C-alpha positions as a printed NumPy array, in Angstrom:
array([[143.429, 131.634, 151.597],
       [141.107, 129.053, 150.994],
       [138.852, 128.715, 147.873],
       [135.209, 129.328, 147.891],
       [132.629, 129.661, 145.295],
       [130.541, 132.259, 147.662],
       [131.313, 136.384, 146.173],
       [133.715, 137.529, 147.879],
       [134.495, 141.109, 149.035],
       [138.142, 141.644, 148.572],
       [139.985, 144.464, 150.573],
       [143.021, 145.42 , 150.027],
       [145.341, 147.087, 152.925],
       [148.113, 149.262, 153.338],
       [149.539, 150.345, 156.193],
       [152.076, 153.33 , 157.279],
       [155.87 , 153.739, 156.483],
       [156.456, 156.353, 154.928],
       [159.201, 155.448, 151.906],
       [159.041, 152.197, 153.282],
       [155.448, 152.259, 150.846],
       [157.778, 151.293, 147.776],
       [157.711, 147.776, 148.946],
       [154.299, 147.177, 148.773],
       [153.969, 148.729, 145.372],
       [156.141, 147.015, 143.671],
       [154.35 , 143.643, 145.374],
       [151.041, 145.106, 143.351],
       [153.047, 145.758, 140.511],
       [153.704, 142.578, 139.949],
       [150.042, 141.039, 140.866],
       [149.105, 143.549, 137.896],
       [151.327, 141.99 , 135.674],
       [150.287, 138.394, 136.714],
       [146.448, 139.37 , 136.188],
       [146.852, 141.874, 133.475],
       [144.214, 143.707, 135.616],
       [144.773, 147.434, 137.296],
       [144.42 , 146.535, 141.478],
       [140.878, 149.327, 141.096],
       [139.6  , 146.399, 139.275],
       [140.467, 143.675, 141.157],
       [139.832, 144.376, 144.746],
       [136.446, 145.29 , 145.89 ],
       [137.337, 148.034, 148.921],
       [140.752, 149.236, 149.815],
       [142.033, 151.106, 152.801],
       [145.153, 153.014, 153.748],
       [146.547, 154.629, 156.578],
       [149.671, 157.64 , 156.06 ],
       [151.578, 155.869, 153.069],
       [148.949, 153.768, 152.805],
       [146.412, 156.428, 152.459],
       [148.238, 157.953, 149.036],
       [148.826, 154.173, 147.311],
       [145.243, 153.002, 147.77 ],
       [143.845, 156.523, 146.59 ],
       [146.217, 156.916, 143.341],
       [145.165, 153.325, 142.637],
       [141.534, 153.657, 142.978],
       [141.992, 157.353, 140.587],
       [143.244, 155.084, 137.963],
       [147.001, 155.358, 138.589],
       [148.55 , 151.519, 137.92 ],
       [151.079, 150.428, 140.931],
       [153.505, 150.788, 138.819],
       [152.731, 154.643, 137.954],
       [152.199, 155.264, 141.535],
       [155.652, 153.742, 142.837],
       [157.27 , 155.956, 140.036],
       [155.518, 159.127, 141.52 ],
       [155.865, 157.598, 144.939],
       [159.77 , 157.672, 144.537],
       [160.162, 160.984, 143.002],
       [157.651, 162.61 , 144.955],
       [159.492, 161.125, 148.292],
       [162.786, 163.517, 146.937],
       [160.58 , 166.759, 146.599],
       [158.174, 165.831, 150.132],
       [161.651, 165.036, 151.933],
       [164.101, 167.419, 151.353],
       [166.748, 167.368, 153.61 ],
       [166.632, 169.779, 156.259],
       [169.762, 170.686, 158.005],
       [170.394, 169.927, 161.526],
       [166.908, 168.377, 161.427],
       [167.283, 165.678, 164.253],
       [169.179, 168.391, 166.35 ],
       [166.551, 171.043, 166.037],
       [163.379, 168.437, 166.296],
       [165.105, 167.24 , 169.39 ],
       [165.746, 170.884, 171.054],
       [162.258, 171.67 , 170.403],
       [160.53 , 168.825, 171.896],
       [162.897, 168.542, 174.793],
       [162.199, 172.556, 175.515],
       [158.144, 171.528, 175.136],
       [158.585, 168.786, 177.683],
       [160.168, 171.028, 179.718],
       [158.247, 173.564, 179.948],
       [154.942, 171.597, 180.225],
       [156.418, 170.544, 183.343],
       [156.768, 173.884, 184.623],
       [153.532, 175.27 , 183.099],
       [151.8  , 177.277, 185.476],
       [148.127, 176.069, 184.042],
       [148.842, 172.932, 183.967],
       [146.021, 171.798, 186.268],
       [143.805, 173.865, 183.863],
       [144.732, 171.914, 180.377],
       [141.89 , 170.198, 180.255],
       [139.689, 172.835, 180.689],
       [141.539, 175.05 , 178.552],
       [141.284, 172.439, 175.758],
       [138.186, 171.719, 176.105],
       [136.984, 176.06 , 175.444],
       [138.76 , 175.1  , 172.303],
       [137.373, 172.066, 170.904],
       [133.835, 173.541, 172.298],
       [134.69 , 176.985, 170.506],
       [135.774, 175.019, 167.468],
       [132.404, 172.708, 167.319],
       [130.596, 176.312, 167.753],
       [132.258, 177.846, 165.033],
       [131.446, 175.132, 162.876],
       [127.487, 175.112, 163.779],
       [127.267, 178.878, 163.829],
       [127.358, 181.636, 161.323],
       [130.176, 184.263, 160.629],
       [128.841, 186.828, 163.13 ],
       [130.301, 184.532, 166.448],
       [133.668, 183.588, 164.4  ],
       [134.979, 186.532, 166.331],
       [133.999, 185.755, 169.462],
       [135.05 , 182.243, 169.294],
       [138.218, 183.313, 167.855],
       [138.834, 185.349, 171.023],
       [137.635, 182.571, 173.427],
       [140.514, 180.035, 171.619],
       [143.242, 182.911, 172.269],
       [142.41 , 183.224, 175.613],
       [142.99 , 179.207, 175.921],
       [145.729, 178.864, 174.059],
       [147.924, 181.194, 176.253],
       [150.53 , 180.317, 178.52 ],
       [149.68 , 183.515, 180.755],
       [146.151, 184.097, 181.729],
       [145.86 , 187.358, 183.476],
       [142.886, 188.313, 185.477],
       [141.839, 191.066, 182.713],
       [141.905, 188.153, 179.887],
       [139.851, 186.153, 182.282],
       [137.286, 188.892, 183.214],
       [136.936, 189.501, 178.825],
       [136.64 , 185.977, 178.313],
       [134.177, 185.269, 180.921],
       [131.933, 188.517, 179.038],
       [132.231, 186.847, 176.089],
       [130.183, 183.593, 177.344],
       [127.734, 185.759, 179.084],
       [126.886, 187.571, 176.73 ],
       [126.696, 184.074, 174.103],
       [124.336, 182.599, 176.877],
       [121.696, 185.694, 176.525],
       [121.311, 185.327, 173.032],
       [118.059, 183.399, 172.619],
       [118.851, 182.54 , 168.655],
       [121.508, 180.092, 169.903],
       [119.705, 176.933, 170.599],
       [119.536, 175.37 , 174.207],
       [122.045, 172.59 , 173.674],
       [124.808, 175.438, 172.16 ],
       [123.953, 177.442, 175.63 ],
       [124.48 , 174.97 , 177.418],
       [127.738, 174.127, 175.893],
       [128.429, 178.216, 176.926],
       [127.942, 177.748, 180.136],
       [130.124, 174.871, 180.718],
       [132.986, 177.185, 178.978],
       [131.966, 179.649, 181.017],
       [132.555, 177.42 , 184.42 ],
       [136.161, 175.804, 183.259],
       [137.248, 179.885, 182.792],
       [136.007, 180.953, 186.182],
       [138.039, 177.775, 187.774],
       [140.891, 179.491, 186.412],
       [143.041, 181.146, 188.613],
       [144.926, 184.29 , 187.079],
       [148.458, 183.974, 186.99 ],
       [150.935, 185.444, 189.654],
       [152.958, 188.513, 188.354],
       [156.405, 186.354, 189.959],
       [155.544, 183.156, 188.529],
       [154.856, 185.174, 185.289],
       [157.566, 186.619, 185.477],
       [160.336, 184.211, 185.719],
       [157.972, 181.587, 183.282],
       [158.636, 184.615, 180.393],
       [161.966, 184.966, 181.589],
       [162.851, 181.431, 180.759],
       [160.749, 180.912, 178.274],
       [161.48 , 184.067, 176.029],
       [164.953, 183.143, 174.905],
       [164.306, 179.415, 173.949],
       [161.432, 180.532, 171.77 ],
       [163.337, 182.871, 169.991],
       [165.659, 179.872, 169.449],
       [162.946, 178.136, 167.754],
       [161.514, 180.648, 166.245],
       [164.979, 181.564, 164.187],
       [166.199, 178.658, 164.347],
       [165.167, 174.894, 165.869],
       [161.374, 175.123, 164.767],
       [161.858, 174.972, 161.044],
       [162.058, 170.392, 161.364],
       [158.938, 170.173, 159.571],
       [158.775, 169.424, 155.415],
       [156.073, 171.629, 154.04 ],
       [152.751, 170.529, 153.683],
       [152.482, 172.368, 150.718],
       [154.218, 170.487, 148.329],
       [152.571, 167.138, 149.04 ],
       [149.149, 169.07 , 148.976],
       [150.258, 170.85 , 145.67 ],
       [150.784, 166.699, 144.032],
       [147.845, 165.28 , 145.534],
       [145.859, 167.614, 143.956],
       [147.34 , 167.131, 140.702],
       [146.873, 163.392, 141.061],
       [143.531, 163.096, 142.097],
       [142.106, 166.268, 141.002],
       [138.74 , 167.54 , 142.906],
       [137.468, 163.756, 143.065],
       [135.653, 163.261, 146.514],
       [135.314, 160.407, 148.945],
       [131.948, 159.876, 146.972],
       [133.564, 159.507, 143.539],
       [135.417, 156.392, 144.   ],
       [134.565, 153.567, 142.034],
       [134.949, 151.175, 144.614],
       [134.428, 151.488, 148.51 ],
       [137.441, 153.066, 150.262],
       [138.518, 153.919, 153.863],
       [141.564, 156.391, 154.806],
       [142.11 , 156.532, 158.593],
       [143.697, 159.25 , 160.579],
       [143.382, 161.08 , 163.954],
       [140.93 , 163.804, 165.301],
       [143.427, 165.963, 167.406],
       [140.032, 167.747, 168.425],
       [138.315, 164.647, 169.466],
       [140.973, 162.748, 170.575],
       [139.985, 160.071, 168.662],
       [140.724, 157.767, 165.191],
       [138.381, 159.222, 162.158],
       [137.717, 157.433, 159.134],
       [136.857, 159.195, 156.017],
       [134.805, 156.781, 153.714],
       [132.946, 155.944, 151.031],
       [131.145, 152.638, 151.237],
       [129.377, 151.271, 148.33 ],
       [125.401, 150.035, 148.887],
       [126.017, 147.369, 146.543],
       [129.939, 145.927, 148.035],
       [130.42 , 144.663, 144.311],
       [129.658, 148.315, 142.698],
       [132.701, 149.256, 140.146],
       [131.458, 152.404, 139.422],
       [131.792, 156.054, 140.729],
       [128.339, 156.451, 139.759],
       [127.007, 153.801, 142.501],
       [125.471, 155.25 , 145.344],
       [126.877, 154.865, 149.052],
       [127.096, 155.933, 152.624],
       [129.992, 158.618, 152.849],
       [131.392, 160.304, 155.95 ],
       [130.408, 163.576, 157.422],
       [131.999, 166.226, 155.038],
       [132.562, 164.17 , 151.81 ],
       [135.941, 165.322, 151.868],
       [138.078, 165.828, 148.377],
       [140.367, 162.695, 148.032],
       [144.095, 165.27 , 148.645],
       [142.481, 166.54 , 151.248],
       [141.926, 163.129, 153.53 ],
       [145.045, 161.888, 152.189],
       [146.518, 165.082, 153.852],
       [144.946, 164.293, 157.042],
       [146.157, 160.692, 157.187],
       [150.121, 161.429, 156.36 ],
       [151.016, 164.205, 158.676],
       [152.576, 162.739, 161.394],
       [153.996, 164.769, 163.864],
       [157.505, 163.992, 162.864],
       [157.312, 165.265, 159.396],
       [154.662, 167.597, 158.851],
       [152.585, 169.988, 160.556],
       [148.659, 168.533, 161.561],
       [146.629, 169.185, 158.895],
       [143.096, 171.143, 159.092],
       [140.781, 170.112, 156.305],
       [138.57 , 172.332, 154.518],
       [135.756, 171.196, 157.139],
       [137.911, 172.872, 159.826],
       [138.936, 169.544, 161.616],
       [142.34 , 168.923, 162.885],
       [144.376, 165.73 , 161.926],
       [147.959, 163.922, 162.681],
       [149.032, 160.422, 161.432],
       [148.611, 157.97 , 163.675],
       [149.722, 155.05 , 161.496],
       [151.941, 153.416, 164.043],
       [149.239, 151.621, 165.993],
       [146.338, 151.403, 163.192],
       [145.059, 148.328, 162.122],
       [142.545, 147.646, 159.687],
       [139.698, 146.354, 162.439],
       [137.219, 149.033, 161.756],
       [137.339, 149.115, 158.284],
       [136.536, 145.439, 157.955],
       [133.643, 144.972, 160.378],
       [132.07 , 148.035, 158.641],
       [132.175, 145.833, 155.744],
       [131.084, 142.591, 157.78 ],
       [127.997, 144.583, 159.447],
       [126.979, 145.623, 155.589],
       [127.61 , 141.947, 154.077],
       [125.121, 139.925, 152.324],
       [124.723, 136.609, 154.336],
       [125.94 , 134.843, 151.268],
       [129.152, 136.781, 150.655],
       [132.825, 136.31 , 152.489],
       [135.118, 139.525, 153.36 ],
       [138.4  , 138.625, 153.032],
       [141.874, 140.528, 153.825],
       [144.421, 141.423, 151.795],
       [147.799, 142.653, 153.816],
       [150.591, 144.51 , 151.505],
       [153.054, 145.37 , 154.259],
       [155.975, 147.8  , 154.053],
       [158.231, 145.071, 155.779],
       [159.563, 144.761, 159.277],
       [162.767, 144.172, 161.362],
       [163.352, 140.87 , 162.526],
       [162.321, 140.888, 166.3  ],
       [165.545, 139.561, 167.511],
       [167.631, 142.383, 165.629],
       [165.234, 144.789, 167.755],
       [165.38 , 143.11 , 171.128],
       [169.47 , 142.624, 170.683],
       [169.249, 146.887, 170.075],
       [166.945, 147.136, 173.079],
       [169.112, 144.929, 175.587],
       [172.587, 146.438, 174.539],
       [170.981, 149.89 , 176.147],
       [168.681, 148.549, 178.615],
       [165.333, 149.881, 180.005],
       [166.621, 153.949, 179.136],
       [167.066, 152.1  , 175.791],
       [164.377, 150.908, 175.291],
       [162.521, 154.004, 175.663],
       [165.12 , 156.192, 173.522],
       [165.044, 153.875, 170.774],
       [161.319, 153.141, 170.546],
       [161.213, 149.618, 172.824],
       [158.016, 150.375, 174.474],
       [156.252, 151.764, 171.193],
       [157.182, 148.38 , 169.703],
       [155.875, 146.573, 172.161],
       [152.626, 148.66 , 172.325],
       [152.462, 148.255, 168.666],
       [152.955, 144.535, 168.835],
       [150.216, 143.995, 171.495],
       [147.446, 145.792, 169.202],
       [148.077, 144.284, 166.263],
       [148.543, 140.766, 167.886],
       [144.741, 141.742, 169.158],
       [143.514, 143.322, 166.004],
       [145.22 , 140.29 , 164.485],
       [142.958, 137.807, 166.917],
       [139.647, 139.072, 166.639],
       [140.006, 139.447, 162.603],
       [140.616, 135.986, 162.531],
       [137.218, 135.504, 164.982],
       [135.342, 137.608, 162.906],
       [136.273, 136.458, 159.06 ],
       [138.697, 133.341, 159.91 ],
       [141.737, 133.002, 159.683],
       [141.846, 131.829, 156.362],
       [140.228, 134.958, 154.859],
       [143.538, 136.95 , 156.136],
       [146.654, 137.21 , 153.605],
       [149.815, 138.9  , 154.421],
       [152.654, 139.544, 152.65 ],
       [155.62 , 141.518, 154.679],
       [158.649, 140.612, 154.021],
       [162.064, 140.758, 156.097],
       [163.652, 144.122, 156.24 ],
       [166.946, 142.716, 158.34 ],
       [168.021, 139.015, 157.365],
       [171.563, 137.475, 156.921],
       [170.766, 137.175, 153.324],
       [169.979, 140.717, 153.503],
       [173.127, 141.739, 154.698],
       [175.054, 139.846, 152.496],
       [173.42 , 141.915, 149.535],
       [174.05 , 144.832, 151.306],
       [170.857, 145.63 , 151.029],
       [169.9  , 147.041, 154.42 ],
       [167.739, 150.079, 153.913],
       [167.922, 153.396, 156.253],
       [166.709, 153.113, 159.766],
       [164.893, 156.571, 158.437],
       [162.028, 156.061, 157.125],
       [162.007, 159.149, 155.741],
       [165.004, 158.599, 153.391],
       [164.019, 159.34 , 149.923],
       [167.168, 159.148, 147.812],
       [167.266, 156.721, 144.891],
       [169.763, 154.314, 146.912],
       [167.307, 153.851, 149.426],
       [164.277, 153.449, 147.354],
       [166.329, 150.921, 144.939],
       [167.257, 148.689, 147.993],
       [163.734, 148.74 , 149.128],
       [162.814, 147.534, 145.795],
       [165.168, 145.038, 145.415],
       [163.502, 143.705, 148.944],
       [160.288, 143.322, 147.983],
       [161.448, 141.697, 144.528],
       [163.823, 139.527, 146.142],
       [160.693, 138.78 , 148.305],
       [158.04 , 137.848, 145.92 ],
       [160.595, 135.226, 143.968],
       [161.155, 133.22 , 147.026],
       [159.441, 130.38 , 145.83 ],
       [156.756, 129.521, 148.163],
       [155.851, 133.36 , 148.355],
       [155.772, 133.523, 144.534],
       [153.09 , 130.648, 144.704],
       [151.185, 132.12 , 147.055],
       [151.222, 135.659, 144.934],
       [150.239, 133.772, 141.98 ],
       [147.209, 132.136, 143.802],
       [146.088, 135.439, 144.7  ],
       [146.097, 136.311, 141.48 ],
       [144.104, 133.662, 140.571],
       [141.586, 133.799, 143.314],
       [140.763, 137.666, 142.563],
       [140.095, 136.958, 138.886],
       [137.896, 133.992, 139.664],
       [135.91 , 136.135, 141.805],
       [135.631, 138.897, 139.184],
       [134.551, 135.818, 137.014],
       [131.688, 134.787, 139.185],
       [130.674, 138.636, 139.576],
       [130.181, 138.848, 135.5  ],
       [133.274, 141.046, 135.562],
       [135.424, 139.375, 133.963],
       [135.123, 136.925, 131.126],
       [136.5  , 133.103, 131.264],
       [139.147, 133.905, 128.742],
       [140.814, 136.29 , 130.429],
       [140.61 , 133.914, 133.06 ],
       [141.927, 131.33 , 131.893],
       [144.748, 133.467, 130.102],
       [145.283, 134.458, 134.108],
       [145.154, 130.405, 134.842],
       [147.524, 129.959, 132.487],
       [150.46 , 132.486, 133.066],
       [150.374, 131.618, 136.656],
       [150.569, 127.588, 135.821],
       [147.775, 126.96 , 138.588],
       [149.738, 127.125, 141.169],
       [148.099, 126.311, 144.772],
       [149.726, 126.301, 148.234],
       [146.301, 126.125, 149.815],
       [147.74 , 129.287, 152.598],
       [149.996, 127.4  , 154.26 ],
       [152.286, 130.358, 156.454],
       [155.8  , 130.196, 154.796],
       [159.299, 131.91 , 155.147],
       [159.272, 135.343, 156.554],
       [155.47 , 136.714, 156.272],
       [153.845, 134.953, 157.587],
       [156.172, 133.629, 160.644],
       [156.764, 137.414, 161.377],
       [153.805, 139.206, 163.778],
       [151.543, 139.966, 161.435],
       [151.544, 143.587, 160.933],
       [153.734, 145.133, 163.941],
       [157.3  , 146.282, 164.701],
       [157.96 , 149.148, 161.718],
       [160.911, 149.896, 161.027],
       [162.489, 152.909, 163.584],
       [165.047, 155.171, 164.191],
       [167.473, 156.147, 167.25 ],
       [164.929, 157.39 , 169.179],
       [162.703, 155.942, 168.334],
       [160.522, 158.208, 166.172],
       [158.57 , 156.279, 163.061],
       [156.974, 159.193, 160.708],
       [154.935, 157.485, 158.739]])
């Protein structure tokens, strides 16, 4: 990070990893205690994805890093439970629903099934109470794995009878009637291929029904501490411009809920902004960002939109142009990278070779590699858009001979909350920031953000020079150093046997 005496919008990111999110809190911890400044002061937007998603928001509600790795680690014990049998029954289910798709005798109608649903679900939305039932039958119809040619007949009623009613507007009807022609491309169901379908199906659902479908942690209980934490704030009350990032299941496509200031440099709820459709409550687009489909359930928000985690492949590229595109010409964006750490590539390929291409696969070889590529690319154009020097990472090791040595390997499951776990991930990230050169870097940081809180009239010069002071100065003018920045810059997460990375 170079030095520059233009404003500069600061953004600080934090990315997926479920308990791996201790590490970068106790990084901010520690730039707290070098600036004597809460991180909702010091940076000017902040964005998180899944883990990410609940440290940025606790910090921007007021919550120090240190308060919110406290919460972060007991919270982990009551989110993460552990279930019995829980890799057994997650991989029984999903190996019955891959399965089965195969076999399923609409499959050559999903598209069109799932499209009557997102349709009926935008309709719902746009409409008043007296469709909600028809809609409501329309989505049962699609969602079944039998479509007999009495369902079909009722649903294709229901659309006629939408598209004669003249207080819908013309673009709804028209919406109707393209319903109405993926239903009557359906055919009905054969009574034998119905048959045997039930007849295989009906004893591996009662499996998961009494048994295998129970792998998910409730939703509840991280609902029921977000909502203590950040009360019934909004997107909109922030003090500072904020992004969370998840995934619209209905859509099909990454969401951002955000608040973006007018003024970049506001540092005040009060100051006005451009906020996403909905202006969700804080808990309730943190929900949407953290539930992955490995731990919890997708979450529908009180706008009636469906969400899952997507974390895994999320970079911060959207989050910064909207900044760039909304920049004074005058004033720099710069990136601020707290990672949750990373395996050393080589400890992943040796995995990956020892069980070849099925290997690969099973233990999440080609999800790395997918992950790799689009953050190398996110990485790239970043750097083309706000240079190079404007990016700073910190991510340190997760798998080192020094590491091992310590015996401070942490669980290949992310989800592992118990104080062992969380302890050696903290030891990480402090072993981490006192490598020297890292250190140095951390303290310039520090420095940097309070100089540019100095030139904004928020902060006065003798807290900034009390700042100067306790971090002696110290310069390394971003040279890349040790294990962040020699490590891809914010890929390969850590993993487990096969492969799955809840985050």
């Amino acid at each position: 990070m170079t030095k520059s005496n233009k404003k500069s919008v600061y953004m600080l990111y934090i990315p997926g990893g479920a308990m791996l999110g201790c590490v970068p809190l106790v990084m901010l911890t520690e730039l707290e205690r070098l600036t004597g400044l809460q991180c909702k002061d010091l940076f000017q937007a902040f964005e998180g994805v899944s883990t990410g998603s609940i440290c940025v928001t606790s910090l921007l509600c007021g919550h120090s890093a240190a308060n919110t790795l406290e919460h972060y680690k007991n919270d982990g014990q009551y989110f993460f439970e552990p279930i019995p049998s829980r890799a057994l029954k997650m991989t029984f289910t999903n190996v019955a629903s891959f399965v089965f798709n195969g076999t399923d005798p609409l499959k050559r109608h999903r598209f069109g099934l799932n499209e009557i649903i997102r349709t009926s679900n935008q309709l719902t939305r746009a409409l008043d109470e007296s469709y909600y039932q028809d809609f409501d039958a329309l989505k049962k119809f699609a969602k079944q794995d039998i479509i007999s040619e009495k369902s079909k007949k009722n649903a294709l009623k229901i659309c006629a009878r939408l598209d004669k009613d003249r207080s819908i507007s013309e673009e709804m009807r028209e919406m109707i009637k393209t319903m109405r022609i993926y239903i009557d491309q359906i055919e009905p169901t054969g009574m034998l291929s119905a048959a045997f379908y039930n007849a295989a199906r009906k004893p591996v659902d009662f499996i998961i029904k009494h048994w295998a479908g129970d792998y998910h942690y409730s939703s509840e209980r991280p609902k029921e501490k977000f909502k203590e934490y950040f009360g019934k704030n909004r997107l909109s009350d922030s003090p500072k411009s904020i992004y969370i990032a998840s995934y619209n299941l209905e859509n099909a496509e990454f969401e951002h809920f955000y608040h973006r200031k007018n003024d970049l440099f506001a540092n005040t709820p009060d100051a006005t902004g451009e906020t996403s459709e909905g202006n969700e409550f804080l808990w309730d687009a943190t929900m949407a960002s953290i539930c992955s489909p490995f731990a919890f359930v997708p979450h529908k928000t009180l706008t009636d939109k469906v969400f899952a985690d997507q974390a895994i492949i999320h970079s911060p590229i959207a989050s910064v142009c909207d900044l760039y595109n909304n920049k004074d010409a005058d004033t720099e964006i710069k990136l601020v990278y707290f990672g949750v750490g990373k395996f050393d590539e080589d400890f992943i390929m040796q995995e990956h070779k020892q069980l070849g291409v099925v290997g690969r696969v099973l233990t999440g070889g080609i999800l790395t590699d997918m992950e790799n590529y689009t953050h190398s690319l996110s990485r790239k154009a970043l750097g083309n858009l706000i240079g190079e020097e404007n990016i700073t990472i910190f991510n340190p090791r997760l798998t080192s001979e020094e590491i091992d040595k310590l015996n401070l390997r942490p669980s290949r499951d992310t989800l592992d909350a118990s104080p062992e776990n969380t302890q050696k991930l903290e030891k990480i990230a402090e072993n981490y920031i006192n490598i020297p050169r890292v250190r140095a870097r951390l303290q310039s940081l520090a420095i940097e953000l309070c100089e540019n809180l100095h030139n904004l009239g928020q902060l006065d010069k003798a807290h900034l020079d009390e700042v100067k002071k306790r971090c002696d100065a110290i310069d390394d003018n971003g040279k890349p150093h040790h294990q962040d920045q020699q490590n891809s810059p914010w890929g390969g997460r850590l993993r487990n046997w096969l492969g799955w990375n809840p985050q």
